Coordinates of N, CA and C in Angstrom, one line a residue:
R1 N 26.3 12.8 42.4 CA 26.8 13.9 41.4 C 28.2 13.4 40.9
Y2 N 28.4 13.5 39.6 CA 29.6 13.1 39.0 C 30.3 14.3 38.4
L3 N 31.6 14.2 38.5 CA 32.5 15.2 37.7 C 33.1 14.4 36.4
L4 N 32.9 14.7 35.2 CA 33.6 14.0 34.0 C 34.7 14.8 33.9
D5 N 35.9 13.9 34.0 CA 37.2 14.5 34.0 C 38.0 13.8 33.0
T6 N 37.7 14.0 31.7 CA 38.3 13.3 30.6 C 38.5 14.4 29.4
F7 N 39.1 13.7 28.3 CA 39.2 14.4 27.0 C 38.6 13.4 26.1
F8 N 38.4 13.9 25.0 CA 37.9 13.2 23.8 C 38.6 13.7 22.4
T9 N 39.0 13.0 21.6 CA 39.6 13.4 20.3 C 38.6 13.6 19.2
V10 N 38.8 14.8 18.7 CA 37.9 15.2 17.6 C 38.6 14.7 16.3
P11 N 38.0 14.0 15.3 CA 38.7 13.3 14.1 C 38.8 14.5 13.2
D12 N 39.8 14.2 12.2 CA 40.0 15.2 11.1 C 38.7 15.4 10.3
A13 N 37.9 14.3 10.2 CA 36.6 14.2 9.5 C 35.4 14.9 10.0
V14 N 35.6 15.5 11.4 CA 34.5 16.3 11.7 C 34.0 17.4 10.7
I15 N 32.6 17.3 10.6 CA 32.1 18.3 9.9 C 31.6 19.6 10.8
P16 N 32.2 20.8 10.7 CA 32.1 21.6 11.7 C 30.7 22.3 11.6
N17 N 30.2 22.7 12.7 CA 28.9 23.4 12.8 C 27.7 22.8 12.4
V18 N 27.8 21.5 12.6 CA 26.7 20.7 12.3 C 26.2 19.9 13.6
P19 N 25.0 19.9 14.0 CA 24.7 19.4 15.2 C 25.0 17.6 15.1
T20 N 25.7 17.0 16.2 CA 26.2 15.7 16.1 C 25.9 15.1 17.4
G21 N 25.5 13.8 17.5 CA 25.1 13.2 18.6 C 26.5 12.8 19.5
M22 N 26.4 12.8 20.7 CA 27.5 12.4 21.4 C 26.9 11.5 22.9
R23 N 27.4 10.4 22.9 CA 27.0 9.6 24.1 C 28.1 9.4 25.2
F24 N 27.8 9.6 26.4 CA 28.8 9.3 27.3 C 28.1 8.3 28.3
I25 N 28.9 7.4 28.6 CA 28.4 6.1 29.3 C 29.4 6.1 30.5
L26 N 28.6 6.4 31.7 CA 29.4 6.2 33.1 C 29.2 4.9 33.5
N27 N 30.1 4.0 33.7 CA 30.1 2.7 34.1 C 30.7 2.9 35.7
N28 N 30.0 2.3 36.6 CA 30.4 2.4 37.9 C 30.8 0.8 38.5
D29 N 30.5 0.0 37.6 CA 31.1 -1.5 37.9 C 32.5 -1.6 38.3
L30 N 32.8 -1.8 39.4 CA 34.2 -2.1 39.8 C 34.8 -3.4 39.6
N31 N 34.1 -4.5 39.3 CA 34.6 -5.8 39.2 C 34.5 -6.3 37.7
M32 N 34.8 -5.3 36.8 CA 35.1 -5.6 35.3 C 36.2 -6.4 35.2
V33 N 36.2 -7.3 34.3 CA 37.4 -8.1 33.7 C 37.9 -7.4 32.4
P34 N 39.2 -7.3 32.2 CA 39.8 -6.9 31.0 C 39.1 -7.4 29.9
G35 N 38.7 -6.8 28.7 CA 38.1 -7.3 27.6 C 36.5 -7.1 27.5
N36 N 36.0 -6.9 28.7 CA 34.6 -6.8 28.8 C 34.2 -5.7 28.0
P37 N 33.1 -5.8 27.0 CA 32.8 -4.8 26.1 C 32.1 -3.6 26.8
A38 N 31.7 -3.8 28.1 CA 31.0 -2.5 28.9 C 32.1 -1.5 29.2
L39 N 33.6 -1.9 29.3 CA 34.6 -1.0 29.6 C 34.8 0.0 28.3
K40 N 34.3 -0.4 27.3 CA 34.3 0.5 26.2 C 33.1 1.1 25.7
G41 N 32.1 0.9 26.5 CA 30.8 1.6 26.6 C 29.8 0.9 25.4
S42 N 30.1 -0.4 25.1 CA 29.3 -0.8 24.1 C 28.5 -2.2 24.6
G43 N 28.9 -2.7 26.0 CA 28.1 -3.8 26.4 C 27.3 -3.5 27.6
L44 N 26.7 -4.5 28.2 CA 25.8 -4.4 29.5 C 26.7 -3.9 30.8
F45 N 26.0 -3.1 31.6 CA 26.7 -3.0 32.7 C 25.6 -2.7 33.8
T46 N 25.8 -3.0 35.0 CA 24.8 -3.0 36.0 C 24.7 -1.6 37.1
S47 N 25.7 -0.9 36.8 CA 25.7 0.3 37.6 C 26.3 1.4 36.8
G48 N 25.5 2.5 36.7 CA 26.0 3.7 35.8 C 24.8 4.4 35.2
E49 N 25.3 5.4 34.2 CA 24.1 5.9 33.7 C 24.6 6.2 32.2
V50 N 23.8 6.5 31.3 CA 23.9 6.9 29.9 C 23.4 8.3 29.6
E51 N 24.1 9.1 29.0 CA 23.8 10.6 28.8 C 23.9 10.8 27.4
D52 N 23.1 11.2 26.8 CA 23.0 11.4 25.3 C 23.0 13.2 25.2
Y53 N 23.8 13.6 24.3 CA 23.8 15.1 24.1 C 23.9 15.3 22.6
I54 N 23.6 16.6 22.1 CA 23.8 17.1 20.9 C 24.8 18.2 21.0
V55 N 25.8 18.1 20.3 CA 26.9 18.9 20.4 C 27.1 19.6 19.0
I56 N 27.7 20.8 18.9 CA 28.1 21.3 17.7 C 29.8 21.8 17.9
L57 N 30.5 20.9 17.0 CA 31.9 21.1 17.1 C 32.4 22.2 16.0
R58 N 33.1 23.1 16.6 CA 33.7 24.1 15.7 C 35.0 23.9 15.4
R59 N 35.4 24.4 14.4 CA 36.9 24.3 13.7 C 37.3 25.6 13.4
E60 N 38.5 25.9 14.0 CA 39.1 27.2 13.8 C 39.9 27.1 12.4
N61 N 39.9 28.1 11.5 CA 40.8 27.8 10.4 C 42.3 27.8 10.8
V62 N 43.0 27.0 10.3 CA 44.4 26.9 10.7 C 45.2 27.3 9.5
K63 N 45.7 28.5 9.6 CA 46.6 29.3 8.5 C 47.8 28.6 8.4
V64 N 48.1 28.1 7.2 CA 49.5 27.6 7.1 C 50.4 28.8 6.5
P65 N 51.6 29.0 7.0 CA 52.5 30.1 6.5 C 52.9 29.9 5.0
G66 N 52.5 30.9 4.4 CA 52.8 30.9 3.0 C 51.6 30.5 2.1
L67 N 50.6 30.1 2.8 CA 49.3 29.7 2.1 C 48.2 30.8 2.4
D68 N 47.7 31.4 1.3 CA 46.7 32.3 1.6 C 45.3 31.6 1.2
L69 N 45.3 30.6 0.6 CA 44.0 30.1 0.0 C 43.5 28.9 0.7
L70 N 44.5 27.9 0.9 CA 44.1 26.4 1.3 C 44.2 26.7 2.9
Q71 N 43.1 26.1 3.5 CA 43.0 26.2 5.0 C 42.6 24.8 5.5
N72 N 43.0 24.4 6.6 CA 42.4 23.1 7.2 C 42.4 21.8 6.2
L73 N 43.5 21.7 5.6 CA 43.7 20.6 4.5 C 44.0 19.3 5.4
S74 N 43.2 18.3 5.3 CA 43.5 17.0 6.1 C 43.3 15.8 5.1
L75 N 43.8 14.6 5.6 CA 43.5 13.4 4.8 C 43.1 12.3 5.9
F76 N 42.2 11.7 5.5 CA 41.6 10.8 6.7 C 40.8 9.5 5.9
P77 N 40.9 8.2 6.5 CA 41.8 7.9 7.6 C 43.3 7.8 7.2
N78 N 44.0 8.2 8.1 CA 45.5 8.1 7.7 C 46.2 7.6 9.1
P79 N 46.6 6.4 9.1 CA 47.1 5.5 7.7 C 45.6 4.9 7.3
T80 N 45.5 4.4 6.1 CA 44.3 4.1 5.4 C 44.6 2.5 4.9
E81 N 43.6 1.9 4.6 CA 43.7 0.5 3.8 C 43.5 0.7 2.3
G82 N 43.2 1.8 2.0 CA 43.0 2.2 0.6 C 42.2 3.4 0.3
K83 N 41.0 3.3 0.8 CA 40.1 4.6 0.6 C 40.4 5.7 1.6
F84 N 40.6 6.8 1.1 CA 40.8 8.1 2.1 C 40.1 9.3 1.6
T85 N 39.8 10.3 2.4 CA 39.1 11.5 1.9 C 40.2 12.7 2.0
V86 N 40.1 13.5 1.1 CA 40.9 14.8 1.1 C 39.9 15.9 1.4
M87 N 40.0 16.7 2.5 CA 39.2 17.6 2.8 C 39.9 18.9 3.0
S88 N 39.4 19.9 2.6 CA 39.9 21.3 2.7 C 39.0 22.4 2.9
D89 N 39.2 23.6 3.4 CA 38.5 24.8 3.4 C 39.3 25.7 2.6
A90 N 38.7 26.7 2.0 CA 39.4 27.8 1.2 C 39.1 29.3 1.7
A91 N 40.0 30.1 1.7 CA 39.7 31.6 2.0 C 38.7 32.1 1.0
R92 N 38.5 31.7 -0.2 CA 37.8 32.3 -1.0 C 37.5 31.1 -2.1
A93 N 36.5 31.3 -3.0 CA 36.2 30.2 -3.9 C 37.3 29.6 -4.8
V94 N 37.5 28.4 -4.9 CA 38.5 27.9 -5.7 C 37.9 27.5 -7.0
T95 N 38.5 28.0 -8.0 CA 38.1 27.8 -9.5 C 38.6 26.5 -10.2
H96 N 39.8 26.1 -9.8 CA 40.4 24.9 -10.2 C 41.2 24.1 -9.1
M97 N 41.1 22.9 -9.0 CA 41.9 22.2 -7.9 C 42.3 20.7 -8.6
E98 N 43.6 20.5 -8.1 CA 44.2 19.1 -8.5 C 44.5 18.4 -7.3
V99 N 44.4 17.2 -7.2 CA 45.1 16.2 -6.3 C 45.8 15.4 -6.9
I100 N 47.0 15.2 -6.6 CA 48.1 14.4 -7.2 C 48.7 13.5 -6.1
V101 N 48.6 12.3 -6.3 CA 49.3 11.2 -5.3 C 50.5 10.8 -5.8
T102 N 51.7 10.7 -5.1 CA 52.9 10.3 -5.8 C 53.6 9.3 -4.7
T103 N 54.4 8.6 -5.1 CA 55.3 7.7 -4.3 C 56.5 8.4 -3.7
V104 N 57.2 7.9 -2.8 CA 58.2 8.6 -2.2 C 59.4 8.9 -3.4
A105 N 59.3 7.9 -4.6 CA 60.2 8.2 -5.6 C 59.8 9.3 -6.6
G106 N 58.6 9.6 -6.3 CA 58.0 10.8 -7.3 C 57.1 10.4 -8.3
Q107 N 56.9 8.8 -8.4 CA 55.9 8.4 -9.5 C 54.6 8.8 -9.2
T108 N 53.7 9.3 -10.0 CA 52.4 9.7 -9.9 C 51.5 8.5 -10.2
V109 N 50.8 8.2 -9.1 CA 49.9 7.0 -9.1 C 48.5 7.3 -9.1
L110 N 48.2 8.7 -9.0 CA 46.8 9.0 -9.0 C 46.6 10.6 -9.3
S111 N 46.0 11.2 -10.2 CA 45.7 12.4 -10.4 C 44.3 12.8 -10.8
R112 N 43.7 13.9 -10.2 CA 42.4 14.1 -10.3 C 42.3 15.6 -10.5
S113 N 41.4 16.2 -11.3 CA 41.2 17.6 -11.5 C 39.7 17.9 -11.1
F114 N 39.5 19.2 -10.5 CA 38.2 19.5 -10.0 C 38.0 21.0 -10.5
D115 N 36.9 21.3 -11.1 CA 36.6 22.9 -11.4 C 35.5 23.1 -10.6
N116 N 35.5 24.5 -10.3 CA 34.2 25.3 -9.6 C 34.2 24.5 -8.3
V117 N 35.2 24.3 -7.4 CA 35.2 23.8 -6.2 C 34.5 24.6 -5.0
G118 N 34.6 25.8 -5.0 CA 33.8 26.7 -4.0 C 34.9 26.6 -2.7
T119 N 34.4 26.9 -1.6 CA 35.3 27.1 -0.5 C 35.4 25.9 0.5
R120 N 34.6 24.8 0.1 CA 34.7 23.6 0.9 C 34.9 22.5 -0.2
F121 N 36.0 21.6 0.2 CA 36.3 20.7 -0.8 C 36.4 19.3 0.1
S122 N 35.7 18.3 -0.5 CA 35.8 16.7 0.2 C 35.7 15.9 -0.9
E123 N 36.6 15.0 -1.0 CA 36.6 13.9 -2.1 C 37.3 12.6 -1.6
T124 N 36.5 11.4 -1.8 CA 37.1 10.4 -1.3 C 37.8 9.7 -2.6
L125 N 39.0 9.3 -2.3 CA 40.0 8.5 -3.4 C 40.4 7.2 -2.8
D126 N 40.8 6.4 -3.8 CA 41.1 5.0 -3.5 C 42.3 4.4 -4.1
L127 N 43.3 4.2 -3.1 CA 44.8 3.6 -3.5 C 44.8 2.3 -3.1
G128 N 43.7 1.4 -3.0 CA 43.6 0.1 -2.9 C 44.4 -0.8 -3.7
T129 N 44.6 -0.5 -5.0 CA 45.3 -1.2 -6.0 C 46.9 -0.9 -5.7
Q130 N 47.4 0.2 -5.0 CA 48.9 0.3 -4.8 C 49.5 -0.4 -3.8
A131 N 50.8 -0.5 -3.8 CA 51.4 -1.1 -2.8 C 51.4 -0.4 -1.5
K132 N 51.6 -1.3 -0.5 CA 51.6 -0.6 0.9 C 53.0 0.3 1.1
G133 N 52.7 1.3 1.8 CA 54.0 2.3 1.9 C 53.4 3.8 2.2
I134 N 54.4 4.6 2.0 CA 54.1 6.1 2.3 C 54.1 6.8 0.7
Y135 N 53.0 7.7 0.8 CA 52.7 8.3 -0.4 C 52.6 10.0 -0.1
F136 N 52.6 10.7 -1.1 CA 52.5 12.1 -0.9 C 51.4 12.6 -1.5
V137 N 50.3 13.3 -1.1 CA 49.2 13.9 -1.6 C 49.3 15.4 -1.7
E138 N 49.4 15.9 -3.1 CA 49.7 17.2 -3.2 C 48.2 18.0 -3.8
V139 N 47.9 19.0 -3.1 CA 46.7 19.6 -3.5 C 47.1 21.0 -4.2
R140 N 46.8 21.3 -5.2 CA 47.0 22.5 -6.0 C 45.6 23.1 -6.3
A141 N 45.5 24.4 -5.7 CA 44.3 24.9 -6.0 C 44.7 26.6 -6.3
D142 N 44.1 26.9 -7.5 CA 44.4 28.1 -8.1 C 45.8 28.7 -8.0
G143 N 46.8 27.8 -8.3 CA 48.1 28.3 -8.2 C 49.0 28.1 -6.8
E144 N 48.1 27.7 -5.9 CA 48.9 27.4 -4.6 C 48.7 25.9 -4.5
K145 N 49.8 25.5 -3.6 CA 49.9 24.0 -3.3 C 50.5 23.7 -1.8
A146 N 49.9 22.6 -1.6 CA 50.1 22.1 -0.3 C 50.4 20.5 -0.3
T147 N 51.1 19.9 0.6 CA 51.5 18.6 0.4 C 51.3 17.9 1.8
R148 N 50.7 16.6 2.0 CA 50.6 15.9 3.1 C 51.0 14.5 2.9
K149 N 51.4 13.8 3.9 CA 51.9 12.4 3.8 C 50.8 11.5 4.1
L150 N 50.6 10.4 3.3 CA 49.8 9.4 3.6 C 50.3 8.1 3.6
I151 N 49.8 7.5 4.8 CA 50.3 5.9 4.7 C 49.2 5.0 4.3
L152 N 49.8 4.1 3.4 CA 48.8 2.9 2.9 C 49.4 1.7 3.5
R153 N 48.4 1.1 4.3 CA 48.7 -0.2 5.0 C 47.9 -1.4 4.4

């Protein structure tokens, strides 16, 4: 009998309330050398077991003070090599949304508008042609706005 005593990180990109596969690999090999893929659960090992589960991850709405409409606004991956996704939930259906990306100096490098967004928003954008550095992503939804920092490497 084993007791699993660990944590895992749920990525920002998780789609809540959707059945998702999760695999636990319990590796009992004591003579593993550093760098062996089995230590990361991807190689062969001679002792242990593999358990597959279906899990449903739930995400509580995070209310940002001063914002009544936008909830759970996230950017991922962050840092990014170029492509990133803007994801948000809304307390009610959004009729008009803008996503504006600016440099730290305030220069707009990307601007997109979306109509009839609804209560869930997800859009992949690309900054691959821009210089590496820090950018600000401002999301405006029906008169409300929120800003997040994005790192382009």
